[in-house]
């Protein structure tokens, strides 16, 4: 079986990337969930420790880092800093390690062998959006084929980094010449031949008509719920946005013929209202009283690290804008201009989220 591919971030804004390079390892923190050695626990216990949506996301990433990543797997570490705009590639050469007196990068480690790097300009916009995920540890499944195509033309990281890497003992099979860190860049990959990112949705519908929709990229969890059905309990205290949908009747009248007969046509048009919330239960309960038009609600939250307050403000504005641009739906609200001042962590990723939300609305028949 071929090696798996992972992305592991070197902290916020790649602050630990030099530490990773010099030490020939990757590391994560998440000590709020796991301050101890992961070898002394198991996946079930680790997940059971989580007491909030954020901790659930952290536990899931720790499971990947400690139990899923294997020796021989490939790891991409983004290095988007003031001095660099590239991605570092390494091969995992050691099992999980726990370092009690570790620096700020975290006590959970894996030894790696650095192979090379590729530039931000070498990848497609879809790939760049994938790398902008809010998660620290994840698999770039949607664009993995594109990244694997870049492995045959990696540029050296630096002479010093290569020398340090070669001095480390390797417990993995020797990489092929195509993956060696000294491989020269023979040609820039052809952007026109790259595969496009295809959204894959998993949809489960329960006996009450609630549809749970999960999307791996961008990582989203959605639930479409009929007006009269209560939400799933896992939506309590979760930041996200929602789209209320229904229909409205529009009347069009005209006179035709010599007798000027009045003809009236009733037009059924989709109707929507976009909002944000950190308390979906309270917000939808209020809308049941104040907005009789809606029939279904689509709830949206992050499938990885929870959205921040600015994230959901930005996403609300973007979903509203995308719906308005379709000219297919009546929006019972003005554009949420107050959210234009939001400072989200990854606008490009949230733009992709907005497009996915509207695609789901089309899929479920909300947009005709």
XYZ file of C-alpha atoms in Angstrom:
368
model
C 0.000 0.000 0.000
C 1.349 3.453 -0.882
C 2.230 5.918 1.839
C -0.478 8.273 3.088
C -0.159 12.037 2.769
C -0.776 14.425 5.668
C -0.584 18.127 6.421
C 0.820 19.175 9.804
C 1.078 22.864 10.633
C 4.058 24.367 12.436
C 1.895 26.516 14.681
C 0.189 29.794 13.866
C 1.909 31.520 10.925
C 4.460 28.674 10.827
C 6.157 29.998 13.962
C 7.766 26.626 14.770
C 8.957 25.753 11.277
C 12.652 26.438 11.979
C 12.431 24.301 15.111
C 10.924 21.505 13.020
C 13.673 21.823 10.408
C 16.561 21.960 12.869
C 15.243 19.109 14.989
C 14.041 16.930 12.097
C 10.653 16.387 13.687
C 7.062 17.580 13.575
C 5.049 18.250 16.714
C 1.634 19.278 18.009
C 0.469 20.727 21.307
C -3.210 20.152 22.252
C -2.229 19.610 25.898
C -5.661 20.779 27.043
C -6.913 17.410 25.816
C -3.777 15.276 26.137
C -1.024 16.588 28.430
C 0.303 13.033 28.788
C 1.861 10.331 26.618
C -0.605 9.056 23.994
C 0.944 5.589 24.280
C -0.585 5.337 27.761
C -4.125 5.791 26.481
C -6.193 4.861 23.432
C -8.426 6.518 20.862
C -11.676 5.953 22.747
C -10.329 7.443 25.979
C -8.807 10.383 24.137
C -12.094 11.228 22.429
C -14.001 10.792 25.701
C -11.905 13.529 27.320
C -13.332 16.178 25.007
C -15.920 18.380 26.720
C -16.534 20.958 23.973
C -16.669 21.104 20.159
C -13.172 22.612 20.121
C -11.741 19.822 22.265
C -13.497 17.248 20.085
C -11.679 18.698 17.069
C -8.363 18.648 18.953
C -8.879 15.039 20.055
C -9.641 13.983 16.490
C -6.405 15.568 15.271
C -4.416 13.952 18.081
C -5.827 10.576 17.074
C -4.514 11.189 13.558
C -1.112 12.348 14.796
C -0.586 9.632 17.391
C -2.376 6.607 15.939
C -3.010 7.131 12.221
C 0.241 8.551 10.833
C 2.671 5.730 10.101
C 6.381 5.436 9.374
C 6.870 6.072 5.662
C 3.946 8.488 5.328
C 4.508 11.869 3.680
C 3.929 15.130 5.545
C 3.513 18.627 4.120
C 4.315 21.553 6.422
C 3.154 24.985 5.182
C 5.803 27.711 5.423
C 3.890 30.856 4.522
C 5.852 33.554 6.329
C 7.303 36.965 5.539
C 10.443 35.334 4.177
C 8.969 32.246 2.508
C 5.970 31.245 0.413
C 6.383 27.505 0.131
C 5.496 24.079 1.514
C 8.028 21.702 3.048
C 7.788 17.969 2.384
C 9.042 15.282 4.764
C 8.825 11.540 5.255
C 7.953 10.150 8.690
C 10.830 7.982 9.942
C 9.866 7.383 13.564
C 6.988 6.256 15.724
C 5.083 8.610 18.004
C 7.191 10.140 20.794
C 6.296 12.082 23.929
C 8.691 14.795 25.142
C 7.656 16.131 28.585
C 10.017 19.139 28.551
C 9.247 20.083 24.951
C 9.202 23.726 23.801
C 6.047 25.587 22.785
C 5.568 23.504 19.636
C 4.243 20.685 21.813
C 5.225 17.408 23.469
C 3.687 15.086 20.865
C 6.319 14.387 18.178
C 7.180 12.330 15.105
C 10.702 12.108 13.658
C 10.902 13.062 9.974
C 13.371 13.212 7.102
C 13.087 16.421 5.079
C 12.784 15.798 1.341
C 12.379 19.229 -0.228
C 9.846 21.944 -0.929
C 7.482 23.338 -3.552
C 6.271 26.900 -3.993
C 2.882 28.419 -3.275
C 2.803 29.614 -6.895
C 3.110 26.004 -8.101
C -0.299 24.916 -6.820
C -3.853 25.583 -7.920
C -6.279 27.815 -6.064
C -8.234 24.754 -4.927
C -5.058 23.289 -3.434
C -4.207 26.587 -1.741
C -7.685 26.675 -0.214
C -7.251 23.123 1.048
C -3.953 24.083 2.675
C -5.760 26.963 4.332
C -7.837 24.571 6.437
C -8.267 25.679 10.037
C -7.071 22.276 11.290
C -3.506 21.579 12.428
C -3.438 17.926 11.305
C -5.461 16.714 8.330
C -5.306 14.797 5.066
C -5.485 16.880 1.838
C -7.640 14.231 0.177
C -9.390 16.470 -2.352
C -6.126 17.657 -3.952
C -3.738 14.845 -3.030
C -3.219 13.841 -6.664
C -1.988 17.344 -7.459
C 0.482 17.314 -4.566
C 1.823 13.896 -5.525
C 2.508 15.253 -8.990
C 4.772 17.885 -7.433
C 6.902 15.343 -5.546
C 8.946 14.552 -8.651
C 10.275 18.122 -8.849
C 10.992 19.179 -5.272
C 13.495 21.973 -4.721
C 16.054 21.694 -1.903
C 15.020 23.338 1.363
C 18.547 24.601 2.055
C 22.033 23.157 2.201
C 22.079 23.390 6.005
C 18.707 21.728 6.375
C 19.686 18.929 3.997
C 22.910 18.287 5.916
C 21.009 18.151 9.191
C 18.503 15.750 7.712
C 21.189 13.413 6.370
C 22.797 13.221 9.825
C 19.596 11.802 11.328
C 19.164 8.007 11.450
C 16.417 6.808 9.170
C 14.096 3.946 10.078
C 12.155 4.114 6.847
C 12.994 2.732 3.410
C 15.375 4.958 1.457
C 13.315 7.379 -0.621
C 13.519 7.123 -4.360
C 15.729 9.493 -6.311
C 12.631 11.334 -7.437
C 11.927 12.274 -3.818
C 15.507 13.021 -2.758
C 15.984 16.509 -1.290
C 18.813 17.234 -3.729
C 16.677 16.601 -6.784
C 16.864 19.474 -9.243
C 13.769 21.234 -10.482
C 13.461 19.911 -14.004
C 10.340 21.789 -14.988
C 7.477 23.647 -13.436
C 4.326 21.516 -13.285
C 1.773 22.328 -15.943
C -1.173 24.041 -14.274
C -3.475 23.071 -17.101
C -3.091 19.368 -16.349
C -4.000 19.563 -12.675
C -7.167 17.842 -11.532
C -9.943 20.030 -10.294
C -11.246 19.672 -6.755
C -14.464 17.682 -6.595
C -16.741 18.078 -3.602
C -17.843 14.815 -2.023
C -20.831 14.848 0.303
C -21.993 12.203 2.754
C -25.720 12.510 3.473
C -27.658 10.633 6.153
C -31.386 11.174 6.654
C -33.060 10.054 9.878
C -36.647 8.961 10.442
C -37.717 12.509 11.351
C -36.498 14.006 8.098
C -33.285 15.579 9.390
C -30.457 15.327 6.863
C -26.871 15.279 8.170
C -24.480 16.421 5.428
C -20.705 16.242 5.806
C -18.171 17.660 3.373
C -14.432 16.790 3.605
C -13.314 19.921 1.754
C -13.982 22.486 2.802
C -14.498 20.660 6.093
C -18.131 21.340 6.962
C -20.908 19.682 8.909
C -24.433 20.663 7.888
C -27.890 19.657 9.015
C -31.078 20.381 7.124
C -34.009 20.286 9.510
C -37.747 20.715 8.867
C -39.323 23.606 10.740
C -41.310 21.377 13.102
C -38.381 19.090 14.038
C -35.952 19.810 16.867
C -32.244 20.075 16.116
C -29.735 17.370 16.951
C -28.227 17.909 20.412
C -24.705 18.329 19.006
C -25.706 21.752 17.675
C -25.820 23.241 21.170
C -23.195 25.921 21.806
C -21.641 25.624 18.342
C -20.720 28.715 16.271
C -21.911 28.720 12.687
C -24.424 30.096 10.224
C -27.872 29.017 9.099
C -30.071 29.508 6.059
C -33.848 29.485 6.523
C -35.631 28.522 3.320
C -39.168 28.436 2.002
C -41.202 29.832 -0.874
C -43.112 33.001 -1.583
C -45.865 33.706 -4.086
C -45.433 36.558 -6.533
C -48.310 37.804 -8.663
C -47.939 38.949 -12.248
C -50.922 40.449 -14.137
C -51.325 41.447 -17.773
C -54.143 42.182 -20.264
C -54.185 40.318 -23.551
C -56.331 40.109 -26.696
C -58.791 42.558 -28.210
C -61.002 42.347 -25.158
C -58.035 43.134 -22.920
C -58.644 40.107 -20.750
C -56.853 40.356 -17.429
C -54.606 37.350 -16.840
C -53.031 36.808 -13.443
C -50.121 34.427 -12.956
C -48.879 33.227 -9.594
C -45.127 32.620 -9.477
C -43.592 30.443 -6.778
C -40.125 31.721 -5.927
C -37.591 30.357 -3.441
C -37.172 32.464 -0.306
C -34.193 32.529 2.054
C -32.880 34.221 5.156
C -29.205 33.969 6.183
C -28.113 34.363 9.792
C -25.345 33.489 12.221
C -25.466 32.120 15.724
C -23.588 30.558 18.594
C -26.910 29.311 20.012
C -28.827 27.541 17.254
C -31.543 26.266 19.597
C -32.455 29.720 20.868
C -32.169 31.387 17.483
C -34.388 28.919 15.615
C -36.929 28.953 18.437
C -37.140 32.727 18.018
C -37.502 32.435 14.244
C -40.372 29.964 14.639
C -42.253 32.795 16.324
C -41.178 35.700 14.111
C -40.729 34.235 10.615
C -43.650 32.077 9.489
C -42.345 31.830 5.906
C -39.577 29.306 6.407
C -40.061 25.570 6.113
C -36.532 24.203 6.431
C -33.298 25.342 8.061
C -29.798 24.474 6.860
C -27.316 24.710 9.742
C -23.608 24.998 8.963
C -20.577 24.586 11.227
C -16.906 23.787 10.756
C -15.933 20.143 10.418
C -12.499 20.895 11.897
C -11.400 23.642 14.245
C -14.525 25.612 15.244
C -15.267 28.871 13.460
C -14.356 32.074 15.261
C -16.786 34.959 15.716
C -15.209 36.803 12.780
C -15.302 33.620 10.678
C -19.077 33.284 10.960
C -19.609 37.005 10.380
C -17.630 36.770 7.160
C -19.303 33.512 6.106
C -22.784 34.944 6.693
C -22.002 37.876 4.405
C -20.475 35.624 1.726
C -23.402 33.161 1.640
C -25.814 36.090 1.383
C -23.753 37.544 -1.483
C -23.560 34.239 -3.388
C -27.316 33.713 -3.040
C -27.980 37.270 -4.196
C -25.748 36.761 -7.238
C -27.817 33.763 -8.370
C -30.866 36.025 -8.773
C -32.903 32.885 -8.094
C -34.002 33.485 -4.532
C -35.874 36.213 -2.674
C -33.782 37.385 0.281
C -35.888 38.777 3.104
C -33.094 40.933 4.492
C -30.632 43.609 3.507
C -26.997 42.727 2.942
C -25.286 42.267 6.345
C -22.879 45.177 5.860
C -21.837 45.157 9.494
C -19.934 41.943 8.815
C -17.702 43.528 6.167
C -15.331 44.621 8.953
C -14.817 41.027 10.130
C -11.241 39.721 10.114
C -11.552 35.971 9.460
C -8.571 33.656 9.737
C -8.836 32.303 6.193
C -11.101 34.261 3.812
C -10.310 32.039 0.808
C -11.382 28.914 2.671
C -14.585 30.595 3.850
C -15.331 31.658 0.266
C -15.142 27.973 -0.664
C -17.442 27.199 2.288
C -20.007 29.701 0.984
C -19.989 28.066 -2.447
C -20.457 24.635 -0.854
C -23.415 25.856 1.211
C -25.163 27.198 -1.887
C -24.368 23.963 -3.747
C -26.092 21.993 -0.970
C -29.121 24.288 -1.198
C -29.314 23.474 -4.906
C -28.880 19.771 -4.247
C -31.753 19.727 -1.766
C -34.056 21.592 -4.129
C -34.138 24.854 -2.210
C -32.934 26.738 -5.273
C -34.959 25.939 -8.350
